[in-house]
Tab-separated table of C-alpha atoms and ligand atoms in Angstrom:
chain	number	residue	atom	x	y	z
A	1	UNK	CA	0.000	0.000	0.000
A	2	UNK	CA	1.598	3.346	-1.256
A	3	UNK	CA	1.026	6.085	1.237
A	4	UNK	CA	1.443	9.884	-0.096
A	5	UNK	CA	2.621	12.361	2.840
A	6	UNK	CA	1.866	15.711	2.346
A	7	UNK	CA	3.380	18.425	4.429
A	8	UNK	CA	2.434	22.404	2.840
A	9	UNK	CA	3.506	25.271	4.171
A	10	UNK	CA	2.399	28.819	2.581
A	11	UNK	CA	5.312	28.926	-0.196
A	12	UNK	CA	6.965	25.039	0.027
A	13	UNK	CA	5.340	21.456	0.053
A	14	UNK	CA	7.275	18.660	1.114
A	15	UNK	CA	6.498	15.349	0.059
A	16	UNK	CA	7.283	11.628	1.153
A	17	UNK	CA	5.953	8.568	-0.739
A	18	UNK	CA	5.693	5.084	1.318
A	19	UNK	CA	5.369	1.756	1.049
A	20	UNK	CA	3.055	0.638	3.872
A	21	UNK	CA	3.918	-1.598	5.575
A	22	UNK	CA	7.116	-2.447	4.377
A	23	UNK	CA	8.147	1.251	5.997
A	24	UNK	CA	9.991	1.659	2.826
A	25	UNK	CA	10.459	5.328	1.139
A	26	UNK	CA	10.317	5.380	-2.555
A	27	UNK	CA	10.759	8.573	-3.284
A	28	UNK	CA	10.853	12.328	-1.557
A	29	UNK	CA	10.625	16.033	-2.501
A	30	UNK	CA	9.444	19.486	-2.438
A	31	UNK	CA	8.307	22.329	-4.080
A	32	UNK	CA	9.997	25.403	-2.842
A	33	UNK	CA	8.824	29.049	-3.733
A	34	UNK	CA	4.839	28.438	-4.697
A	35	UNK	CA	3.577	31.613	-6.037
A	36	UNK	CA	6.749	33.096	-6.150
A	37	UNK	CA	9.217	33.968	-9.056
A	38	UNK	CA	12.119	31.012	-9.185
A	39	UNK	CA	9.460	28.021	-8.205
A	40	UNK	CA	10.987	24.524	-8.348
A	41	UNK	CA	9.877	20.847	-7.841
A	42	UNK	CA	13.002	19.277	-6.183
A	43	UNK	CA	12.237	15.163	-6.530
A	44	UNK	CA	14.147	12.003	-4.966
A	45	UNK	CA	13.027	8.445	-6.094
A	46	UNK	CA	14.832	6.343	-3.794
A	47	UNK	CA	18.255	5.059	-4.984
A	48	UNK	CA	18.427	7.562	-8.125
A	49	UNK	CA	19.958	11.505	-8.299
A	50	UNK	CA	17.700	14.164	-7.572
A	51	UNK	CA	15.613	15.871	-10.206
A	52	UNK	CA	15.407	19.359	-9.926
A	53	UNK	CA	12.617	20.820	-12.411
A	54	UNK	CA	12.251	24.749	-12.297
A	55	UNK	CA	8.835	26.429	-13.570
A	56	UNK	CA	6.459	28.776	-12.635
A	57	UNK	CA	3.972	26.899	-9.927
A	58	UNK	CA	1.566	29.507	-8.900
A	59	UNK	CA	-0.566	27.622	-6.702
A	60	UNK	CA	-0.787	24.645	-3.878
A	61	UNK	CA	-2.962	22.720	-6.231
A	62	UNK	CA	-0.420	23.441	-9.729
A	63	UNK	CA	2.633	22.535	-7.495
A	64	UNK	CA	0.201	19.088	-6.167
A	65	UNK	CA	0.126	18.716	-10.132
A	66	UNK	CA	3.650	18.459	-10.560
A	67	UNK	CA	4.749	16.515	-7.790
A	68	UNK	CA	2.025	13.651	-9.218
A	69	UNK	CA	3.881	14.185	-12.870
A	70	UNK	CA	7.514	13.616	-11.098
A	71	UNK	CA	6.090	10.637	-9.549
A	72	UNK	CA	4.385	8.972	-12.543
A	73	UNK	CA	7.097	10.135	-14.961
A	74	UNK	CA	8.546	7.532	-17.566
A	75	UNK	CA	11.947	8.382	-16.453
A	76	UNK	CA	12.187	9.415	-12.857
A	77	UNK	CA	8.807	8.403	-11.427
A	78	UNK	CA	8.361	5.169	-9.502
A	79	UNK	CA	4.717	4.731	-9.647
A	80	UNK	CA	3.342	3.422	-13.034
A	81	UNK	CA	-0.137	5.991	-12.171
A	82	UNK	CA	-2.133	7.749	-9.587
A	83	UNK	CA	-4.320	4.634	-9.011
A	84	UNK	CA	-1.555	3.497	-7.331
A	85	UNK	CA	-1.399	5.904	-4.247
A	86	UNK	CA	-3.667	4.375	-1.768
A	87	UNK	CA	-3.867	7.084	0.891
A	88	UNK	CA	-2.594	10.541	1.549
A	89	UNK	CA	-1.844	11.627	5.284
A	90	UNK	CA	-1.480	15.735	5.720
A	91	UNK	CA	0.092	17.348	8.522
A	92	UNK	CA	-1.667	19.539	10.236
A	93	UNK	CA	-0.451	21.573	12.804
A	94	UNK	CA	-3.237	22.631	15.165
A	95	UNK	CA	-6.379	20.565	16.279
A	96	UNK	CA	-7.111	22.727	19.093
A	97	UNK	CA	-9.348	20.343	21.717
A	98	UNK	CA	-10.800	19.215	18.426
A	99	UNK	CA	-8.877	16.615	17.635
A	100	UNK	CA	-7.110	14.290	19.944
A	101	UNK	CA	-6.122	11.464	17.114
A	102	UNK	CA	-5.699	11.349	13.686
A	103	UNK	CA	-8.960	11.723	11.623
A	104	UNK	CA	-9.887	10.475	8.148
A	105	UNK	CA	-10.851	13.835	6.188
A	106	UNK	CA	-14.315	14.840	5.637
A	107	UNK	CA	-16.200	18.194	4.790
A	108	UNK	CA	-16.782	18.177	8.651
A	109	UNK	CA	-12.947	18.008	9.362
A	110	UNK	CA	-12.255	20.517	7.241
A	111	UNK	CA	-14.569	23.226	8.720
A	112	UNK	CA	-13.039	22.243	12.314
A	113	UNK	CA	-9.719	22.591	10.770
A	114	UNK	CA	-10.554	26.012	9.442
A	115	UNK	CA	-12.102	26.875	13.065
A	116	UNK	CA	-8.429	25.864	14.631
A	117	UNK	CA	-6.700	28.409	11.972
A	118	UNK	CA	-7.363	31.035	14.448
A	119	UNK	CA	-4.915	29.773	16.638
A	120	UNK	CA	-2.398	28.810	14.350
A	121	UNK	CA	-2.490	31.277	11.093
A	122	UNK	CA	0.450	30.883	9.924
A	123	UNK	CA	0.039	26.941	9.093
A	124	UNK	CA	-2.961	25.774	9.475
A	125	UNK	CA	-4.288	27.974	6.395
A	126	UNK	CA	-1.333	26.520	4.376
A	127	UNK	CA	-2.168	22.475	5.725
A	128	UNK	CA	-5.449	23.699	4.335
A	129	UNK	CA	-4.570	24.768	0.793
A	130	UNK	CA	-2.860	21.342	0.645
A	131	UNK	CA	-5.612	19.537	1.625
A	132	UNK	CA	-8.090	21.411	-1.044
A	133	UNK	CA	-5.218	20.598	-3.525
A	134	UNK	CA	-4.750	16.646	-2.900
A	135	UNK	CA	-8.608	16.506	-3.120
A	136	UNK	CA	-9.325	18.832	-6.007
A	137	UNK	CA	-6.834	15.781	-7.800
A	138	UNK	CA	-7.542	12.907	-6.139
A	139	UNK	CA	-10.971	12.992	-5.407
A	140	UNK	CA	-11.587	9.637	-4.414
A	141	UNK	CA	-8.614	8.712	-2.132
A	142	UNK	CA	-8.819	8.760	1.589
A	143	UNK	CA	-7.047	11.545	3.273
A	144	UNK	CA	-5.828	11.498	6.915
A	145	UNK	CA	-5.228	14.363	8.707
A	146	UNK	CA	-2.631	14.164	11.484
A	147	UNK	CA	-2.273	16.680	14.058
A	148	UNK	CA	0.855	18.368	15.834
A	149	UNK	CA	-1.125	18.951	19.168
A	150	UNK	CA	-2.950	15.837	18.732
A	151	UNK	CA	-0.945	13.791	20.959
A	152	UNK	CA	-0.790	16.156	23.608
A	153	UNK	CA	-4.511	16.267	23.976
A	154	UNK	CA	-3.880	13.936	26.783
A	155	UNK	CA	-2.741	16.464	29.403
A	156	UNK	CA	-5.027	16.840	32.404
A	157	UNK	CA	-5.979	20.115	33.475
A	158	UNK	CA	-3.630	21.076	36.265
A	159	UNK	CA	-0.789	20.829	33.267
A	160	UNK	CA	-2.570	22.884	30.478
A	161	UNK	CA	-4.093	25.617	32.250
A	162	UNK	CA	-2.464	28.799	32.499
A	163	UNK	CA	-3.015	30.750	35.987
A	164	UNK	CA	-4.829	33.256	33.892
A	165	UNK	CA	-8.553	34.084	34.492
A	166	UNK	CA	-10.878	31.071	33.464
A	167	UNK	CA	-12.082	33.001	30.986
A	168	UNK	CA	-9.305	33.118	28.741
A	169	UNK	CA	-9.424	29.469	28.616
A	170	UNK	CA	-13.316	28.843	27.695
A	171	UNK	CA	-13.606	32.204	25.972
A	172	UNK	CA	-10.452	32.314	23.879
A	173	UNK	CA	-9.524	29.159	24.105
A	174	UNK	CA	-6.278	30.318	25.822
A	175	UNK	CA	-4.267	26.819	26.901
A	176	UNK	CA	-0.811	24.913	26.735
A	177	UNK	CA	-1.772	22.831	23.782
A	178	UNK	CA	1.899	21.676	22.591
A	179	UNK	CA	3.309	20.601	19.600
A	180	UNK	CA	5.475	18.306	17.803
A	181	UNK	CA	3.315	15.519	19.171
A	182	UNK	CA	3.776	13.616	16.237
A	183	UNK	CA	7.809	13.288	16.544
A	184	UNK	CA	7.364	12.751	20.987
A	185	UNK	CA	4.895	9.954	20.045
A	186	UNK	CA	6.468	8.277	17.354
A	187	UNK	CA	10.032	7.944	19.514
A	188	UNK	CA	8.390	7.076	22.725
A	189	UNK	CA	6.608	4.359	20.945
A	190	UNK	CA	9.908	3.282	18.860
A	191	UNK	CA	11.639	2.935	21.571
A	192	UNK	CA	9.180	0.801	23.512
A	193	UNK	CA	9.299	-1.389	20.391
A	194	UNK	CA	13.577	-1.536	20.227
A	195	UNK	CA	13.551	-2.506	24.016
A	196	UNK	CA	10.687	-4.759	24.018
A	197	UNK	CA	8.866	-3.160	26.430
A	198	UNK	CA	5.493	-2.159	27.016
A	199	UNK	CA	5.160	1.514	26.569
A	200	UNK	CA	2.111	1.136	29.388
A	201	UNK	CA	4.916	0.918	32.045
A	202	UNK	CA	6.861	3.318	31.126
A	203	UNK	CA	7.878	7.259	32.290
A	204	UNK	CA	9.787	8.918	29.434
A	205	UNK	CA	10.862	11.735	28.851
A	206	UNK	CA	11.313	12.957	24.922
A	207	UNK	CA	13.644	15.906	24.297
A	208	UNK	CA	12.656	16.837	20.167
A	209	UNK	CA	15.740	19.847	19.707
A	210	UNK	CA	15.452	20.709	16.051
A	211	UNK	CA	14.899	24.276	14.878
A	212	UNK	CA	12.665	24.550	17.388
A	213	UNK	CA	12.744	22.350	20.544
A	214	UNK	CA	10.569	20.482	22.925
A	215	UNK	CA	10.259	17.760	25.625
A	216	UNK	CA	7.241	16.038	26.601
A	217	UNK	CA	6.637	13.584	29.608
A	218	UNK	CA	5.130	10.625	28.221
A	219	UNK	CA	3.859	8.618	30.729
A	220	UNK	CA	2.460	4.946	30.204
A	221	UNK	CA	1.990	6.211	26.081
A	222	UNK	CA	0.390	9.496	27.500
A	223	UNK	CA	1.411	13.083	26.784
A	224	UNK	CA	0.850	14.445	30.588
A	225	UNK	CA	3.395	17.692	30.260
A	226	UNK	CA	5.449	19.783	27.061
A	227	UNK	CA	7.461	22.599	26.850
A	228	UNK	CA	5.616	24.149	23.969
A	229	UNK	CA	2.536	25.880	25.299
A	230	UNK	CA	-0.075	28.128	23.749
A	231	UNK	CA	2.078	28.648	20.708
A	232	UNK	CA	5.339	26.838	19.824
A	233	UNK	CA	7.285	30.129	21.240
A	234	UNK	CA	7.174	29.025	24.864
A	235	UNK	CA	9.437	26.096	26.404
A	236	UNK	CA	13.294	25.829	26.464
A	237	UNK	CA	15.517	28.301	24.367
A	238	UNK	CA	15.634	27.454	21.115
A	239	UNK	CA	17.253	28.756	17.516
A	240	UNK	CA	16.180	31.697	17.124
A	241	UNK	CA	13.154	31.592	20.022
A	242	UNK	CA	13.318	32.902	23.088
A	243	UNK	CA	11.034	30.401	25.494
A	244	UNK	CA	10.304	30.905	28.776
A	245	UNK	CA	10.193	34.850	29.448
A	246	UNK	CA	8.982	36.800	32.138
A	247	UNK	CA	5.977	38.848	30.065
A	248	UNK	CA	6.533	41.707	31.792
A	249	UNK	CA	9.803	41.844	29.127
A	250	UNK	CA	6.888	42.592	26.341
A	251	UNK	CA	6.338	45.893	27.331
A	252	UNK	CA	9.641	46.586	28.461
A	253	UNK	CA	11.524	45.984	25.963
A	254	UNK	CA	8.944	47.970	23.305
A	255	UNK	CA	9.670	50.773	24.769
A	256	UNK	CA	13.158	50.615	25.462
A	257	UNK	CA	13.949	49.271	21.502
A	258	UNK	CA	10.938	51.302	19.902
A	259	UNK	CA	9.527	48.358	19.037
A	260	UNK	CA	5.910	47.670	17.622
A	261	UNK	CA	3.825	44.489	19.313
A	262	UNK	CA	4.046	42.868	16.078
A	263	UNK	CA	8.066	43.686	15.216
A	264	UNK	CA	8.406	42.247	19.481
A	265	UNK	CA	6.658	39.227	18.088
A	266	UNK	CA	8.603	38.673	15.213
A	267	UNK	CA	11.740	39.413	17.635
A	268	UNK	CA	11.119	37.266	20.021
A	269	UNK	CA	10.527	34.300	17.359
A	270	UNK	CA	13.326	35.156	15.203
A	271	UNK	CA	16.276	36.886	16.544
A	272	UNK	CA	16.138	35.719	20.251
A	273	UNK	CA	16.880	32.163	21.222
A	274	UNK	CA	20.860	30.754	20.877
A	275	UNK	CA	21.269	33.164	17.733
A	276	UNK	CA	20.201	36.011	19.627
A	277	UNK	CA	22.420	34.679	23.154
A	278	UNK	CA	25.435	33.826	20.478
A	279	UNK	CA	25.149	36.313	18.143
A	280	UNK	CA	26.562	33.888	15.710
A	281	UNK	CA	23.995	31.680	14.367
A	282	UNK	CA	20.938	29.539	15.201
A	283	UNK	CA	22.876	26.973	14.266
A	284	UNK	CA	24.610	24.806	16.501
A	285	UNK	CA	27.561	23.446	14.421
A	286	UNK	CA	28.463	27.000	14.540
A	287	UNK	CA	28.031	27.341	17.876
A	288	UNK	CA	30.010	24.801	19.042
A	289	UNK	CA	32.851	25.688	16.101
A	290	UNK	CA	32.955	29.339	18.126
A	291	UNK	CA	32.999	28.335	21.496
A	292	UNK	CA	35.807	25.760	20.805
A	293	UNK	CA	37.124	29.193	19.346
A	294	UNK	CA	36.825	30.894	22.425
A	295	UNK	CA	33.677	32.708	21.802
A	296	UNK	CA	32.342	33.559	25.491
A	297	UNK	CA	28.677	34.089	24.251
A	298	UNK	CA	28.356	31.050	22.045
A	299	UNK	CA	29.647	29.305	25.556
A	300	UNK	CA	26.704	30.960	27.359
A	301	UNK	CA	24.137	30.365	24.854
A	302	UNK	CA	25.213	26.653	24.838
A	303	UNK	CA	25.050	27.035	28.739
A	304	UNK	CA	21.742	28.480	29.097
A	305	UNK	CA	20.124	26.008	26.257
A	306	UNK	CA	21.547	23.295	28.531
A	307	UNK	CA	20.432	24.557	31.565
A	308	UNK	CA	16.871	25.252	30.781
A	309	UNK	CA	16.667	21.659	29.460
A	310	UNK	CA	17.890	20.468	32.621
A	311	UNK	CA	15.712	21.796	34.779
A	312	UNK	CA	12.809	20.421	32.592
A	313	UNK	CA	13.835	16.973	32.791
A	314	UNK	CA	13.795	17.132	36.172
A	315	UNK	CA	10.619	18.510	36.208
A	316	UNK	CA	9.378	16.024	33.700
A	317	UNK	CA	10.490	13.434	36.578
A	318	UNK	CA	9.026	15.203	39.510
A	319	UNK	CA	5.668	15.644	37.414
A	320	UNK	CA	5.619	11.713	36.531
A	321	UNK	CA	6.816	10.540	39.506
A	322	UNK	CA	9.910	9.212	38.294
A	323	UNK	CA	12.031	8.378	35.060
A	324	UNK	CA	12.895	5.338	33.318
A	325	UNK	CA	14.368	6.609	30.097
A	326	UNK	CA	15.522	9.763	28.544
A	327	UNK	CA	15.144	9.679	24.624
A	328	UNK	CA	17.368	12.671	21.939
A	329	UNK	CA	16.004	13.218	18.741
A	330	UNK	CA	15.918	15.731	15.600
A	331	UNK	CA	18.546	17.703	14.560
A	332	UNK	CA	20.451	18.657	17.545
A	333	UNK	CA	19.145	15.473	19.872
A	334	UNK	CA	20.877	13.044	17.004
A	335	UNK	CA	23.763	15.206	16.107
A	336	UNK	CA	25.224	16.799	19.180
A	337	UNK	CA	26.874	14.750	21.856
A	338	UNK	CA	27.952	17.483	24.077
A	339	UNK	CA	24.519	18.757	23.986
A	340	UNK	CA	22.856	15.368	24.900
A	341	UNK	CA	26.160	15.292	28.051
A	342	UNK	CA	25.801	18.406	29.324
A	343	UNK	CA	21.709	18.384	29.184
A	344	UNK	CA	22.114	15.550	31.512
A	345	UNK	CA	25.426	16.799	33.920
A	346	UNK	CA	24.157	16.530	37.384
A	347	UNK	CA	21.265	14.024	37.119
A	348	UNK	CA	23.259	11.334	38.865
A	349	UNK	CA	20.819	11.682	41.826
A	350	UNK	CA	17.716	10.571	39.295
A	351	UNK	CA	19.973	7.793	38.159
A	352	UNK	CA	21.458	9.151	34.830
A	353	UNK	CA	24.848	8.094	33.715
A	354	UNK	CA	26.142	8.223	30.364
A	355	UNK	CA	28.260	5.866	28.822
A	356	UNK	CA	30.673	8.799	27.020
A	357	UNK	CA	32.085	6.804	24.685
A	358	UNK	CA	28.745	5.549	23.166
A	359	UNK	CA	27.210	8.930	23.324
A	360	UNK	CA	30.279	10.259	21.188
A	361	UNK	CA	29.805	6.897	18.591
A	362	UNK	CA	25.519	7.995	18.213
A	363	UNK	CA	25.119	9.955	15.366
A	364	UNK	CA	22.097	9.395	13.405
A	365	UNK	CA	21.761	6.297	14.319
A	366	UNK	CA	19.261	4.542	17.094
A	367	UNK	CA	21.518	3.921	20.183
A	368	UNK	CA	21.673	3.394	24.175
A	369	UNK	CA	23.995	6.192	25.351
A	370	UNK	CA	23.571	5.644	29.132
A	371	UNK	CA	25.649	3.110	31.223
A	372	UNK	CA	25.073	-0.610	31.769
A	373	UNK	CA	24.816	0.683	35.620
A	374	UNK	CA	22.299	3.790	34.875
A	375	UNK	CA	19.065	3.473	36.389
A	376	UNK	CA	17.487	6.118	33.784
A	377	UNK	CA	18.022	4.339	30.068
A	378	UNK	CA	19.107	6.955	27.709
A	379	UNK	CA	18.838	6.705	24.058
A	380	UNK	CA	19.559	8.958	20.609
A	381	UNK	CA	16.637	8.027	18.716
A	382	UNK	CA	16.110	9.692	15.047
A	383	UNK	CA	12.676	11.109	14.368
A	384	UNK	CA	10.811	10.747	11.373
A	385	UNK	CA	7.719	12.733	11.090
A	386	UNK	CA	6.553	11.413	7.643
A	387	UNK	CA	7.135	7.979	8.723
A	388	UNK	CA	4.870	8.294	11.654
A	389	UNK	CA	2.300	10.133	9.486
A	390	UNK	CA	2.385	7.132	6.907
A	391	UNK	CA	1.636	5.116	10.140
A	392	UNK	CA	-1.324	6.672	11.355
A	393	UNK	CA	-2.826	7.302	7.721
A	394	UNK	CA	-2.125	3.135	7.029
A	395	UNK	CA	-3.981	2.610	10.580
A	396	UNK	CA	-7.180	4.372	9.402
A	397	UNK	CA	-7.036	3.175	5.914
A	398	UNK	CA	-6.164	-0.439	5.375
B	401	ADP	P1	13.546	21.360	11.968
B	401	ADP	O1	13.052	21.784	13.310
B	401	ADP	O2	13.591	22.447	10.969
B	401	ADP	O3	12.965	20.029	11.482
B	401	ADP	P2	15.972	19.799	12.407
B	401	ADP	O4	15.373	18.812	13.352
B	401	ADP	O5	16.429	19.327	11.083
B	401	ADP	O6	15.076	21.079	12.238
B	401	ADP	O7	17.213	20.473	13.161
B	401	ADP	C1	17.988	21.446	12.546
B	401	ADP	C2	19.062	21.907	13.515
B	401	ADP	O8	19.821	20.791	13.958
B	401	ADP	C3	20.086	22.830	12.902
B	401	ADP	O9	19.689	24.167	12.963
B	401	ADP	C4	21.294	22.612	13.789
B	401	ADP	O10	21.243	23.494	14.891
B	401	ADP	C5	21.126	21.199	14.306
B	401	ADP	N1	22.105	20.286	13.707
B	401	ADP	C6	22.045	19.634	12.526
B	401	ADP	N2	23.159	18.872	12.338
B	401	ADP	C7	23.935	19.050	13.422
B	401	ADP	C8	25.210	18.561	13.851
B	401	ADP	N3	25.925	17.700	13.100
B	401	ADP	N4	25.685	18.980	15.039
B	401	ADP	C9	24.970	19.833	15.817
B	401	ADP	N5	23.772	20.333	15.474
B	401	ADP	C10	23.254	19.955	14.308
């Protein structure tokens, strides 16, 4: 069963096809700069060079067009037509309290999704136009829409209210909602399946540190806490985001750097976080490269990014009454072994030890970094968000 993944944004689509349930991908892609002058469908079919075909793509639905063509072409395609693609799964970034699972699509699903754009207008409009796309084509294959907050939906009250007035929450819907669910669930669950374990008796703790960053507590398969909150700007530092601030700083700082709400906004998401700390880059291969240089704020950026994650996995422990394993993943989590040592430095009274030279060896790959002695069982554990989409959108559709 060939699954088509579909993630849109408002310019780019990115694209995954997979063989269910094989877990096989066949071929990957995107289409970069929708609408705008320079488009270009970059494709992948497993195994082969990349195909890079520029043209003008002026909408979600042309740009849907093309990557169908790439995959049914004579030369670099790998399906023989579109019969052939059983399902497509969608992200979509916010459910609200509407969704707490994956849904097949409907016209009903769609309106709720619409409803949840409020609270997330920057993507959820753009999941949208990807969904009207995919079914403007491919009218009669089942779509799955699968949500980032989804899998947080599990949180009891006392962890997603905010100590604001009630009203904010049943008025404006004003809660810690979380995202990235898809990438906490999908490692919590493959890691349960590596070890052999039931995830029902487990207390994990998933630390997603990509572009942006989050941990969740997963306990017994259950989201109860995350870093993420309202909006993906709260949590632990991250690139270019600050996290956790005082909100007093809003005001504060308008005045003192003339700034508009809406240029504060866009600072606070853009030039705060380890970029704004370092002032070298959000990214942390530069980072490191100029603190090993000497650079005393790419030091403290690394510090306080460190720091802040510490103090949440200890939280994380207190909050689930305990720990049994620690799980790294995306870009940073798989990549950076000083990151994943120092994030942990200190949690020998919870029962962490890391075995150094197997932390230094995991790169990429799935692998135990703690100590045969270590209570707490610590893994690097790559994500994969369109696998884990193809998953859900099999489960609803074979
Ligand atoms: P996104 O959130 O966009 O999916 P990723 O999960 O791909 O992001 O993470 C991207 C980030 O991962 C980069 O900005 C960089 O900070 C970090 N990263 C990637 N490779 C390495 C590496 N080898 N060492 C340290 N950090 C890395």
């Amino acid at each position: 069963m060939k699954i088509l993944v579909i993630n849109a944004g408002s310019s780019s689509i990115k694209y995954k096809m997979i063989e269910m349930i094989e877990r096989k991908v066949i071929a990957k892609g995107s289409v970069e700069r929708i609408g705008i002058k320079g488009a270009a469908l970059m494709h992948s079919p497993a195994g082969q060079p990349e195909v890079t075909i520029e043209k003008p793509i002026d909408n979600h639905k042309e740009a849907i067009q093309e990557v169908l063509h790439a995959l049914t072409d004579k030369t670099h395609g790998i399906i023989k037509s579109m019969d052939e693609i059983s399902a497509v799964g969608h992200r979509v970034v916010h459910g609200a309290e509407m969704f707490t699972d994956s849904v097949l699509i409907d016209e009903k699903v769609i309106e709720a999704i619409k409803e949840c754009s409020e609270l997330a207008p920057l993507h959820n409009p753009a999941n949208l136009m990807g969904i009207e796309a995919c079914r403007g084509i491919m009218p009669s294959v089942p779509m799955v829409a699968v949500f980032d907050t989804a899998f947080h939906q599990t949180m009891k009250r006392h962890a997603y209210l905010y100590g604001l007035s009630y009203e904010a929450y049943t008025k404006y819907r004003v809660r810690r909602y979380g995202f990235h669910g898809t990438s906490h669930k999908y490692i919590a669950n493959r890691y349960a399946e590596i070890v052999g374990k039931d995830i029902k008796d487990l207390k994990i703790i998933t630390c997603h540190l990509g572009n942006g960053s989050s941990l969740a507590a997963v306990d017994g398969g259950r989201s109860v806490d995350t870093t993420m909150g309202f909006t993906p700007l709260e949590g632990i530092v991250m690139g270019t985001r600050s996290g956790d601030i005082d909100p007093a700083i809003v005001p504060y700082l308008m005045d003192k750097m003339n700034m508009s709400l809406e240029e504060t906004i866009s600072y606070l998401n853009k030039d705060c976080g380890v970029y704004g700390l370092s002032g070298v880059s959000s990214d942390f291969r530069d980072i490191q490269k100029a603190r090993r240089e000497g650079n005393e704020r790419a030091a403290a950026a690394l510090e306080v990014f460190c720091y802040r994650m510490r103090k949440f996995i200890g939280a994380y422990a207190a909050a689930m009454g305990g720990v049994d394993t620690i799980l790294f993943t995306a870009g940073i989590g798989e990549n950076d072994h000083l990151i994943r040592e120092w994030s942990v430095e200190g949690l020998g009274f919870l029962g962490v030890e890391i075995d150094d030279e197997a932390n230094q060896k995991a790169y990429r790959n799935e692998m135990r970094i703690s100590s045969a002695q270590s209570k707490v069982d610590v893994w690097c554990l790559p994500t994969d968000e369109e696998m884990a989409i193809a998953k859900e959108t099999y489960a609803l559709c074979r």
